[in-house]
């Protein structure tokens, strides 16, 4: 079975759309890359640096093989997926605080999350996503829609999006589009880059950063169902 065929089979099992599995870099950067399939042995031996509500996590900077690794958003996501994980999704304030503390305590300048703007094929003509800068963001790891970017998420005490950035306006601001025509379609946590503390920013997906991986229940369930007796 080819990698493409395998990806499509996995997509059918997980209920993914073709748009969701065909995340592509800007045209100038190697187009047409697919999401990686999980590797059962890597899943069984995945790093488990800390745990929150039954999910294991690891920060790339704390693993010898990734300590000096900086990757674009899709490559970082694919590293996580090989371990039956995905880039971190901060769906609660408590989980977000865990990530912020890790960044602060380790003086990490920035990390990738699974946050993504729905601006690719399949997102057209969706009135519920307009304007995209407010309503178009979601966690790609589990396809959970984020709260509008100008509102405090339900159950939170603050809005995690930064109040400022390159254009000195509230995030997301899609600032790089004005510089080189590249959309800022991926969500990164930046550490005081704009004298704004630790906060969420929209960033062009081709930039290279360290990353935090989080257990993916979908990928773990898939590997468990196709590898009898595996201990995950």
Short mmCIF file of C-alpha atoms in Angstrom, two decimals:
data_model
loop_
_atom_site.label_atom_id
_atom_site.label_comp_id
_atom_site.label_asym_id
_atom_site.label_seq_id
_atom_site.Cartn_x
_atom_site.Cartn_y
_atom_site.Cartn_z
CA UNK A 1 0.00 0.00 0.00
CA UNK A 2 1.35 3.44 -0.91
CA UNK A 3 1.69 6.20 1.68
CA UNK A 4 -1.10 8.11 -0.08
CA UNK A 5 -3.41 5.09 0.03
CA UNK A 6 -2.58 4.48 3.67
CA UNK A 7 -3.29 8.10 4.53
CA UNK A 8 -6.68 7.89 2.81
CA UNK A 9 -7.54 4.67 4.64
CA UNK A 10 -6.58 6.26 7.96
CA UNK A 11 -8.56 9.36 7.07
CA UNK A 12 -11.65 7.23 6.48
CA UNK A 13 -11.19 5.49 9.83
CA UNK A 14 -10.73 8.76 11.68
CA UNK A 15 -13.39 10.66 9.77
CA UNK A 16 -10.96 13.23 8.39
CA UNK A 17 -11.67 15.29 5.30
CA UNK A 18 -9.18 15.38 2.45
CA UNK A 19 -8.55 19.02 3.30
CA UNK A 20 -7.61 18.06 6.84
CA UNK A 21 -4.96 15.57 5.74
CA UNK A 22 -3.47 17.64 2.94
CA UNK A 23 -1.91 20.53 4.84
CA UNK A 24 0.45 22.19 2.37
CA UNK A 25 3.30 24.66 2.75
CA UNK A 26 3.34 27.92 0.79
CA UNK A 27 3.79 27.28 -2.93
CA UNK A 28 7.50 28.09 -2.80
CA UNK A 29 8.10 25.31 -0.25
CA UNK A 30 7.81 21.62 -1.27
CA UNK A 31 4.06 21.39 -1.95
CA UNK A 32 1.85 18.39 -1.45
CA UNK A 33 3.08 16.87 1.83
CA UNK A 34 0.69 14.67 3.76
CA UNK A 35 0.18 14.00 7.43
CA UNK A 36 2.31 11.13 8.71
CA UNK A 37 0.87 7.81 9.81
CA UNK A 38 1.52 6.65 13.39
CA UNK A 39 4.31 4.11 13.87
CA UNK A 40 3.21 1.40 16.34
CA UNK A 41 6.60 0.90 18.03
CA UNK A 42 7.14 4.62 18.40
CA UNK A 43 3.64 4.88 19.87
CA UNK A 44 4.38 2.14 22.39
CA UNK A 45 7.63 3.84 23.41
CA UNK A 46 6.51 7.47 23.07
CA UNK A 47 8.06 10.01 25.46
CA UNK A 48 5.89 10.74 28.51
CA UNK A 49 7.37 13.86 30.11
CA UNK A 50 4.25 14.94 32.00
CA UNK A 51 0.58 14.01 32.18
CA UNK A 52 -2.61 16.05 32.31
CA UNK A 53 -6.08 14.50 32.50
CA UNK A 54 -4.88 11.19 31.13
CA UNK A 55 -2.89 12.66 28.22
CA UNK A 56 0.90 12.39 28.02
CA UNK A 57 2.98 15.31 26.73
CA UNK A 58 6.57 16.07 25.85
CA UNK A 59 8.49 19.19 24.90
CA UNK A 60 10.87 18.67 21.99
CA UNK A 61 13.60 20.68 23.69
CA UNK A 62 13.77 18.16 26.54
CA UNK A 63 14.49 15.13 24.33
CA UNK A 64 18.09 14.56 23.18
CA UNK A 65 17.05 13.66 19.63
CA UNK A 66 15.01 16.86 19.24
CA UNK A 67 16.85 19.25 21.60
CA UNK A 68 18.20 21.49 18.82
CA UNK A 69 15.44 20.74 16.33
CA UNK A 70 13.37 23.53 14.84
CA UNK A 71 10.64 22.52 12.38
CA UNK A 72 7.86 24.11 10.39
CA UNK A 73 4.31 23.50 11.61
CA UNK A 74 3.55 20.44 9.47
CA UNK A 75 6.91 18.74 10.07
CA UNK A 76 6.50 19.29 13.81
CA UNK A 77 2.99 17.88 13.66
CA UNK A 78 4.24 14.83 11.77
CA UNK A 79 6.94 14.10 14.36
CA UNK A 80 4.19 14.06 17.02
CA UNK A 81 1.90 11.88 14.91
CA UNK A 82 4.53 9.16 14.49
CA UNK A 83 4.33 8.77 18.30
CA UNK A 84 0.48 8.59 18.27
CA UNK A 85 0.50 12.20 19.46
CA UNK A 86 -0.21 15.57 17.86
CA UNK A 87 0.77 19.15 18.50
CA UNK A 88 -0.65 20.41 21.77
CA UNK A 89 -4.20 21.81 21.92
CA UNK A 90 -4.93 24.12 24.84
CA UNK A 91 -8.67 23.74 25.24
CA UNK A 92 -8.83 24.76 28.91
CA UNK A 93 -7.22 27.53 30.93
CA UNK A 94 -5.53 24.96 33.18
CA UNK A 95 -3.92 23.21 30.21
CA UNK A 96 -2.89 26.54 28.74
CA UNK A 97 -1.30 27.50 32.07
CA UNK A 98 0.72 24.26 32.03
CA UNK A 99 2.14 25.20 28.62
CA UNK A 100 2.80 28.79 29.68
CA UNK A 101 4.66 27.62 32.81
CA UNK A 102 6.82 25.23 30.78
CA UNK A 103 7.73 28.09 28.44
CA UNK A 104 8.47 30.46 31.33
CA UNK A 105 10.47 28.03 33.47
CA UNK A 106 12.62 26.87 30.56
CA UNK A 107 12.96 30.29 28.89
CA UNK A 108 11.57 28.89 25.63
CA UNK A 109 11.19 31.68 23.02
CA UNK A 110 8.22 30.10 21.22
CA UNK A 111 6.51 26.79 20.44
CA UNK A 112 4.08 25.40 17.89
CA UNK A 113 0.57 24.31 18.87
CA UNK A 114 -2.01 22.44 16.77
CA UNK A 115 -3.97 25.66 16.29
CA UNK A 116 -4.89 26.25 12.64
CA UNK A 117 -6.91 28.72 10.60
CA UNK A 118 -9.56 27.14 8.38
CA UNK A 119 -8.39 28.88 5.22
CA UNK A 120 -7.70 25.84 3.01
CA UNK A 121 -9.81 23.81 0.60
CA UNK A 122 -13.09 22.83 2.22
CA UNK A 123 -13.37 26.05 4.25
CA UNK A 124 -14.86 28.13 1.45
CA UNK A 125 -18.38 29.56 1.65
CA UNK A 126 -18.69 28.82 5.36
CA UNK A 127 -20.66 31.72 6.80
CA UNK A 128 -20.11 30.36 10.31
CA UNK A 129 -16.36 30.94 9.87
CA UNK A 130 -16.60 34.57 8.74
CA UNK A 131 -14.78 36.71 9.39
CA UNK A 132 -12.06 34.08 9.52
CA UNK A 133 -9.81 36.10 11.83
CA UNK A 134 -12.53 35.88 14.50
CA UNK A 135 -14.34 32.60 13.87
CA UNK A 136 -12.03 30.51 11.67
CA UNK A 137 -9.58 29.05 14.19
CA UNK A 138 -9.65 25.42 15.38
CA UNK A 139 -7.44 22.79 17.02
CA UNK A 140 -6.30 20.60 14.14
CA UNK A 141 -5.35 17.72 16.47
CA UNK A 142 -9.00 17.06 17.33
CA UNK A 143 -10.87 19.47 15.02
CA UNK A 144 -12.40 21.37 17.96
CA UNK A 145 -13.38 24.92 17.06
CA UNK A 146 -11.84 27.71 19.16
CA UNK A 147 -13.78 30.51 20.76
CA UNK A 148 -13.95 33.75 18.74
CA UNK A 149 -10.52 35.34 18.97
CA UNK A 150 -11.88 38.62 20.39
CA UNK A 151 -13.64 36.90 23.30
CA UNK A 152 -12.60 35.23 26.54
CA UNK A 153 -13.18 31.47 26.00
CA UNK A 154 -15.91 29.87 28.10
CA UNK A 155 -14.54 28.88 31.51
CA UNK A 156 -11.41 31.03 31.14
CA UNK A 157 -10.49 34.16 33.10
CA UNK A 158 -8.56 35.83 30.28
CA UNK A 159 -8.15 35.92 26.51
CA UNK A 160 -4.92 34.06 25.62
CA UNK A 161 -4.44 35.90 22.31
CA UNK A 162 -1.89 38.70 22.56
CA UNK A 163 -2.96 42.32 22.67
CA UNK A 164 -0.22 43.27 20.22
CA UNK A 165 2.18 42.06 17.54
CA UNK A 166 4.09 43.24 14.46
CA UNK A 167 1.27 45.63 13.51
CA UNK A 168 0.75 46.68 17.14
CA UNK A 169 -2.84 45.42 17.10
CA UNK A 170 -4.63 42.53 18.84
CA UNK A 171 -3.81 39.07 17.53
CA UNK A 172 -4.47 37.43 15.17
CA UNK A 173 -3.40 40.14 12.71
CA UNK A 174 -2.09 38.20 9.65
CA UNK A 175 0.85 40.62 9.63
CA UNK A 176 3.12 38.64 7.31
CA UNK A 177 0.61 38.86 4.48
CA UNK A 178 1.43 42.57 4.23
CA UNK A 179 5.16 41.76 4.15
CA UNK A 180 5.43 38.90 1.65
CA UNK A 181 1.90 37.71 0.85
CA UNK A 182 2.04 34.70 3.21
CA UNK A 183 -0.96 34.03 5.44
CA UNK A 184 -0.36 33.57 9.15
CA UNK A 185 -2.44 30.39 9.40
CA UNK A 186 -0.83 28.58 12.36
CA UNK A 187 -0.95 29.27 16.09
CA UNK A 188 2.27 29.71 18.05
CA UNK A 189 2.82 30.67 21.66
CA UNK A 190 5.46 33.41 21.78
CA UNK A 191 7.45 34.37 24.87
CA UNK A 192 7.48 38.16 25.21
CA UNK A 193 8.59 38.70 21.60
CA UNK A 194 6.55 41.92 21.47
CA UNK A 195 6.96 42.83 25.17
CA UNK A 196 3.56 41.24 25.70
CA UNK A 197 4.41 38.35 28.02
CA UNK A 198 3.61 34.78 26.99
CA UNK A 199 0.69 34.83 24.58
CA UNK A 200 -0.91 33.32 21.46
CA UNK A 201 0.04 34.67 18.04
CA UNK A 202 -0.89 33.79 14.48
CA UNK A 203 2.29 32.91 12.58
CA UNK A 204 3.04 31.78 9.02
CA UNK A 205 3.26 27.97 9.08
CA UNK A 206 6.67 27.76 7.34
CA UNK A 207 8.55 29.25 10.30
CA UNK A 208 10.63 26.74 12.27
CA UNK A 209 10.06 26.30 16.01
CA UNK A 210 10.30 23.75 18.82
CA UNK A 211 7.05 22.06 19.75
CA UNK A 212 4.99 20.27 22.41
CA UNK A 213 3.34 16.94 21.56
CA UNK A 214 0.19 15.62 23.26
CA UNK A 215 -1.41 12.16 23.15
CA UNK A 216 -3.91 11.75 20.32
CA UNK A 217 -6.78 9.49 21.38
CA UNK A 218 -7.71 8.93 17.74
CA UNK A 219 -4.26 7.75 16.74
CA UNK A 220 -3.80 5.66 19.89
CA UNK A 221 -7.17 3.98 19.30
CA UNK A 222 -6.30 3.37 15.66
CA UNK A 223 -2.96 1.73 16.51
CA UNK A 224 -4.55 -0.30 19.33
CA UNK A 225 -7.24 -1.58 16.97
CA UNK A 226 -4.75 -2.59 14.25
CA UNK A 227 -1.98 -4.05 16.45
CA UNK A 228 -3.41 -6.70 18.72
CA UNK A 229 -1.73 -6.93 22.11
CA UNK A 230 0.29 -3.72 21.78
CA UNK A 231 0.85 -1.88 25.07
CA UNK A 232 0.35 1.86 24.68
#
